[in-house]
Amino acid sequence: MAQAVPRQRPTSALQKADEERDKLYASLRDTIKAYAKFPIAETAQHAEPLLKVIKNYKITTRENYMKESGLIDNMLQDLLQYERQLNRLGLLIVANQLKAKNDEVRQLIAQRNEERMEQVLGELKAARAASDVAYAAVVLFTNDVHTYIDGAMG
């Protein structure tokens, strides 16, 4: 009887963290875009260099976890050079939350990869044991056939 495989907790935690990260990124991106069109020139000027950074990275939230994490790390590094503008627009807290969530996603990716590696090692160990048993059976069979042929001819 087949048993249902329970969903791995790190993967579901990873998916949840990624969704939260995506929401933070989208909020940051969309707010910067809105401020860049703001009718008060001073506010729009603060958003212009931030929008340039956002546009340079062209991040889509459909990227694989690792690629998206790397792009967000690099983008945040560039954005945080404009800390004064982020703070003036009230977005520094969002950028810091995005950084924290991105770090959490990276940690969960590492945890997932470690668990998968342990699973693969366990499967390799079991496969090796099975192949050793099969090899021993082939050797015994070959020896029996050789003994039979020698006895029949001898």
PDB file of C-alpha atoms in Angstrom:
ATOM      1  CA  MET A   1       0.000   0.000   0.000  1.00  0.00           C
ATOM      2  CA  ALA A   2       1.467   3.329  -1.027  1.00  0.00           C
ATOM      3  CA  GLN A   3       1.856   5.996   1.601  1.00  0.00           C
ATOM      4  CA  ALA A   4       1.419   9.680   0.950  1.00  0.00           C
ATOM      5  CA  VAL A   5       4.706  11.527   1.103  1.00  0.00           C
ATOM      6  CA  PRO A   6       4.418  14.346   3.634  1.00  0.00           C
ATOM      7  CA  ARG A   7       5.263  17.770   2.260  1.00  0.00           C
ATOM      8  CA  GLN A   8       8.706  18.812   3.366  1.00  0.00           C
ATOM      9  CA  ARG A   9       8.523  21.624   5.888  1.00  0.00           C
ATOM     10  CA  PRO A  10      11.575  23.541   4.638  1.00  0.00           C
ATOM     11  CA  THR A  11      10.113  23.739   1.145  1.00  0.00           C
ATOM     12  CA  SER A  12       6.755  25.049   2.350  1.00  0.00           C
ATOM     13  CA  ALA A  13       8.554  27.481   4.677  1.00  0.00           C
ATOM     14  CA  LEU A  14      10.720  28.479   1.726  1.00  0.00           C
ATOM     15  CA  GLN A  15       7.677  29.038  -0.479  1.00  0.00           C
ATOM     16  CA  LYS A  16       6.040  31.168   2.205  1.00  0.00           C
ATOM     17  CA  ALA A  17       9.184  33.236   2.753  1.00  0.00           C
ATOM     18  CA  ASP A  18       9.571  33.689  -1.008  1.00  0.00           C
ATOM     19  CA  GLU A  19       5.966  34.891  -1.319  1.00  0.00           C
ATOM     20  CA  GLU A  20       6.532  37.388   1.505  1.00  0.00           C
ATOM     21  CA  ARG A  21       9.775  38.535  -0.132  1.00  0.00           C
ATOM     22  CA  ASP A  22       7.962  38.946  -3.463  1.00  0.00           C
ATOM     23  CA  LYS A  23       5.312  41.124  -1.804  1.00  0.00           C
ATOM     24  CA  LEU A  24       7.966  43.308  -0.186  1.00  0.00           C
ATOM     25  CA  TYR A  25       9.835  43.672  -3.464  1.00  0.00           C
ATOM     26  CA  ALA A  26       6.665  44.490  -5.411  1.00  0.00           C
ATOM     27  CA  SER A  27       5.651  47.066  -2.794  1.00  0.00           C
ATOM     28  CA  LEU A  28       9.062  48.710  -2.890  1.00  0.00           C
ATOM     29  CA  ARG A  29       9.188  48.717  -6.698  1.00  0.00           C
ATOM     30  CA  ASP A  30       5.648  49.985  -7.163  1.00  0.00           C
ATOM     31  CA  THR A  31       6.003  52.695  -4.521  1.00  0.00           C
ATOM     32  CA  ILE A  32       9.231  53.961  -6.083  1.00  0.00           C
ATOM     33  CA  LYS A  33       7.521  54.018  -9.489  1.00  0.00           C
ATOM     34  CA  ALA A  34       4.615  55.985  -8.018  1.00  0.00           C
ATOM     35  CA  TYR A  35       6.907  58.474  -6.285  1.00  0.00           C
ATOM     36  CA  ALA A  36       8.808  59.007  -9.539  1.00  0.00           C
ATOM     37  CA  LYS A  37       5.518  60.302 -11.055  1.00  0.00           C
ATOM     38  CA  PHE A  38       4.611  62.315  -7.974  1.00  0.00           C
ATOM     39  CA  PRO A  39       3.389  65.848  -8.739  1.00  0.00           C
ATOM     40  CA  ILE A  40       5.672  67.413  -6.127  1.00  0.00           C
ATOM     41  CA  ALA A  41       9.039  67.791  -7.876  1.00  0.00           C
ATOM     42  CA  GLU A  42      11.177  67.347  -4.765  1.00  0.00           C
ATOM     43  CA  THR A  43       9.560  64.004  -3.991  1.00  0.00           C
ATOM     44  CA  ALA A  44       9.902  62.829  -7.596  1.00  0.00           C
ATOM     45  CA  GLN A  45      13.582  63.832  -7.583  1.00  0.00           C
ATOM     46  CA  HIS A  46      14.234  61.631  -4.561  1.00  0.00           C
ATOM     47  CA  ALA A  47      12.654  58.689  -6.399  1.00  0.00           C
ATOM     48  CA  GLU A  48      14.517  59.098  -9.701  1.00  0.00           C
ATOM     49  CA  PRO A  49      17.836  57.433  -8.734  1.00  0.00           C
ATOM     50  CA  LEU A  50      15.921  54.679  -6.937  1.00  0.00           C
ATOM     51  CA  LEU A  51      13.814  54.007 -10.011  1.00  0.00           C
ATOM     52  CA  LYS A  52      16.964  53.815 -12.118  1.00  0.00           C
ATOM     53  CA  VAL A  53      18.327  51.081  -9.826  1.00  0.00           C
ATOM     54  CA  ILE A  54      15.027  49.155  -9.944  1.00  0.00           C
ATOM     55  CA  LYS A  55      14.950  49.347 -13.738  1.00  0.00           C
ATOM     56  CA  ASN A  56      18.592  48.213 -14.046  1.00  0.00           C
ATOM     57  CA  TYR A  57      17.844  44.883 -12.359  1.00  0.00           C
ATOM     58  CA  LYS A  58      14.566  43.964 -14.093  1.00  0.00           C
ATOM     59  CA  ILE A  59      13.723  41.487 -11.348  1.00  0.00           C
ATOM     60  CA  THR A  60      10.757  39.231 -11.945  1.00  0.00           C
ATOM     61  CA  THR A  61       9.371  37.329  -9.005  1.00  0.00           C
ATOM     62  CA  ARG A  62       9.082  34.216 -11.183  1.00  0.00           C
ATOM     63  CA  GLU A  63      12.851  33.630 -11.149  1.00  0.00           C
ATOM     64  CA  ASN A  64      14.222  30.572  -9.396  1.00  0.00           C
ATOM     65  CA  TYR A  65      14.974  31.117  -5.716  1.00  0.00           C
ATOM     66  CA  MET A  66      18.748  31.441  -6.077  1.00  0.00           C
ATOM     67  CA  LYS A  67      18.704  33.806  -9.047  1.00  0.00           C
ATOM     68  CA  GLU A  68      16.081  36.047  -7.481  1.00  0.00           C
ATOM     69  CA  SER A  69      18.005  36.099  -4.190  1.00  0.00           C
ATOM     70  CA  GLY A  70      21.194  37.160  -5.935  1.00  0.00           C
ATOM     71  CA  LEU A  71      19.463  39.865  -7.956  1.00  0.00           C
ATOM     72  CA  ILE A  72      17.737  41.244  -4.863  1.00  0.00           C
ATOM     73  CA  ASP A  73      21.017  41.238  -2.900  1.00  0.00           C
ATOM     74  CA  ASN A  74      22.742  43.204  -5.630  1.00  0.00           C
ATOM     75  CA  MET A  75      19.821  45.577  -6.128  1.00  0.00           C
ATOM     76  CA  LEU A  76      19.604  46.294  -2.397  1.00  0.00           C
ATOM     77  CA  GLN A  77      23.326  46.950  -2.260  1.00  0.00           C
ATOM     78  CA  ASP A  78      22.863  49.587  -4.968  1.00  0.00           C
ATOM     79  CA  LEU A  79      19.634  50.982  -3.489  1.00  0.00           C
ATOM     80  CA  LEU A  80      21.099  51.377  -0.013  1.00  0.00           C
ATOM     81  CA  GLN A  81      23.668  53.777  -1.467  1.00  0.00           C
ATOM     82  CA  TYR A  82      20.660  56.117  -1.647  1.00  0.00           C
ATOM     83  CA  GLU A  83      19.785  55.715   2.013  1.00  0.00           C
ATOM     84  CA  ARG A  84      18.906  59.410   2.384  1.00  0.00           C
ATOM     85  CA  GLN A  85      16.384  59.227  -0.489  1.00  0.00           C
ATOM     86  CA  LEU A  86      14.913  55.956   0.791  1.00  0.00           C
ATOM     87  CA  ASN A  87      14.535  57.446   4.237  1.00  0.00           C
ATOM     88  CA  ARG A  88      13.011  60.678   2.875  1.00  0.00           C
ATOM     89  CA  LEU A  89      10.383  58.642   1.020  1.00  0.00           C
ATOM     90  CA  GLY A  90       9.739  56.378   4.011  1.00  0.00           C
ATOM     91  CA  LEU A  91      11.076  53.332   2.148  1.00  0.00           C
ATOM     92  CA  LEU A  92      14.212  52.561   4.134  1.00  0.00           C
ATOM     93  CA  ILE A  93      12.244  50.298   6.465  1.00  0.00           C
ATOM     94  CA  VAL A  94      10.803  48.396   3.477  1.00  0.00           C
ATOM     95  CA  ALA A  95      14.283  47.972   1.963  1.00  0.00           C
ATOM     96  CA  ASN A  96      15.606  46.669   5.301  1.00  0.00           C
ATOM     97  CA  GLN A  97      12.661  44.263   5.640  1.00  0.00           C
ATOM     98  CA  LEU A  98      13.292  43.043   2.094  1.00  0.00           C
ATOM     99  CA  LYS A  99      16.944  42.450   2.957  1.00  0.00           C
ATOM    100  CA  ALA A 100      15.976  40.480   6.077  1.00  0.00           C
ATOM    101  CA  LYS A 101      13.423  38.395   4.153  1.00  0.00           C
ATOM    102  CA  ASN A 102      15.925  37.740   1.359  1.00  0.00           C
ATOM    103  CA  ASP A 103      18.451  36.546   3.970  1.00  0.00           C
ATOM    104  CA  GLU A 104      15.768  34.236   5.395  1.00  0.00           C
ATOM    105  CA  VAL A 105      15.068  32.810   1.926  1.00  0.00           C
ATOM    106  CA  ARG A 106      18.795  32.160   1.424  1.00  0.00           C
ATOM    107  CA  GLN A 107      18.960  30.379   4.788  1.00  0.00           C
ATOM    108  CA  LEU A 108      15.947  28.201   3.920  1.00  0.00           C
ATOM    109  CA  ILE A 109      17.475  27.350   0.524  1.00  0.00           C
ATOM    110  CA  ALA A 110      20.658  26.207   2.262  1.00  0.00           C
ATOM    111  CA  GLN A 111      18.618  24.145   4.750  1.00  0.00           C
ATOM    112  CA  ARG A 112      16.596  22.538   1.949  1.00  0.00           C
ATOM    113  CA  ASN A 113      19.724  21.732  -0.037  1.00  0.00           C
ATOM    114  CA  GLU A 114      21.376  20.175   3.014  1.00  0.00           C
ATOM    115  CA  GLU A 115      18.351  17.976   3.679  1.00  0.00           C
ATOM    116  CA  ARG A 116      18.192  16.902   0.052  1.00  0.00           C
ATOM    117  CA  MET A 117      21.874  16.022   0.150  1.00  0.00           C
ATOM    118  CA  GLU A 118      21.313  13.825   3.209  1.00  0.00           C
ATOM    119  CA  GLN A 119      18.422  12.120   1.396  1.00  0.00           C
ATOM    120  CA  VAL A 120      20.572  11.493  -1.697  1.00  0.00           C
ATOM    121  CA  LEU A 121      23.395  10.088   0.426  1.00  0.00           C
ATOM    122  CA  GLY A 122      20.936   7.723   2.142  1.00  0.00           C
ATOM    123  CA  GLU A 123      19.583   6.593  -1.218  1.00  0.00           C
ATOM    124  CA  LEU A 124      23.102   6.043  -2.557  1.00  0.00           C
ATOM    125  CA  LYS A 125      23.974   3.963   0.503  1.00  0.00           C
ATOM    126  CA  ALA A 126      20.879   1.787   0.009  1.00  0.00           C
ATOM    127  CA  ALA A 127      21.579   1.434  -3.729  1.00  0.00           C
ATOM    128  CA  ARG A 128      25.169   0.401  -2.995  1.00  0.00           C
ATOM    129  CA  ALA A 129      23.978  -2.269  -0.567  1.00  0.00           C
ATOM    130  CA  ALA A 130      21.510  -3.605  -3.143  1.00  0.00           C
ATOM    131  CA  SER A 131      24.143  -3.659  -5.885  1.00  0.00           C
ATOM    132  CA  ASP A 132      26.561  -5.503  -3.565  1.00  0.00           C
ATOM    133  CA  VAL A 133      23.921  -8.191  -2.962  1.00  0.00           C
ATOM    134  CA  ALA A 134      23.231  -8.475  -6.706  1.00  0.00           C
ATOM    135  CA  TYR A 135      26.960  -8.691  -7.475  1.00  0.00           C
ATOM    136  CA  ALA A 136      27.430 -11.447  -4.893  1.00  0.00           C
ATOM    137  CA  ALA A 137      24.513 -13.399  -6.443  1.00  0.00           C
ATOM    138  CA  VAL A 138      26.055 -13.053  -9.939  1.00  0.00           C
ATOM    139  CA  VAL A 139      29.437 -14.231  -8.662  1.00  0.00           C
ATOM    140  CA  LEU A 140      27.866 -17.280  -6.947  1.00  0.00           C
ATOM    141  CA  PHE A 141      25.860 -18.108 -10.082  1.00  0.00           C
ATOM    142  CA  THR A 142      28.943 -17.766 -12.293  1.00  0.00           C
ATOM    143  CA  ASN A 143      30.971 -19.977  -9.984  1.00  0.00           C
ATOM    144  CA  ASP A 144      28.173 -22.572  -9.905  1.00  0.00           C
ATOM    145  CA  VAL A 145      27.959 -22.605 -13.713  1.00  0.00           C
ATOM    146  CA  HIS A 146      31.742 -22.883 -13.992  1.00  0.00           C
ATOM    147  CA  THR A 147      31.781 -25.741 -11.469  1.00  0.00           C
ATOM    148  CA  TYR A 148      28.955 -27.519 -13.327  1.00  0.00           C
ATOM    149  CA  ILE A 149      30.707 -27.171 -16.697  1.00  0.00           C
ATOM    150  CA  ASP A 150      33.991 -28.373 -15.223  1.00  0.00           C
ATOM    151  CA  GLY A 151      32.205 -31.350 -13.628  1.00  0.00           C
ATOM    152  CA  ALA A 152      30.345 -32.223 -16.822  1.00  0.00           C
ATOM    153  CA  MET A 153      33.475 -32.085 -18.916  1.00  0.00           C
ATOM    154  CA  GLY A 154      35.824 -33.528 -16.449  1.00  0.00           C
TER     155      GLY A 154
END
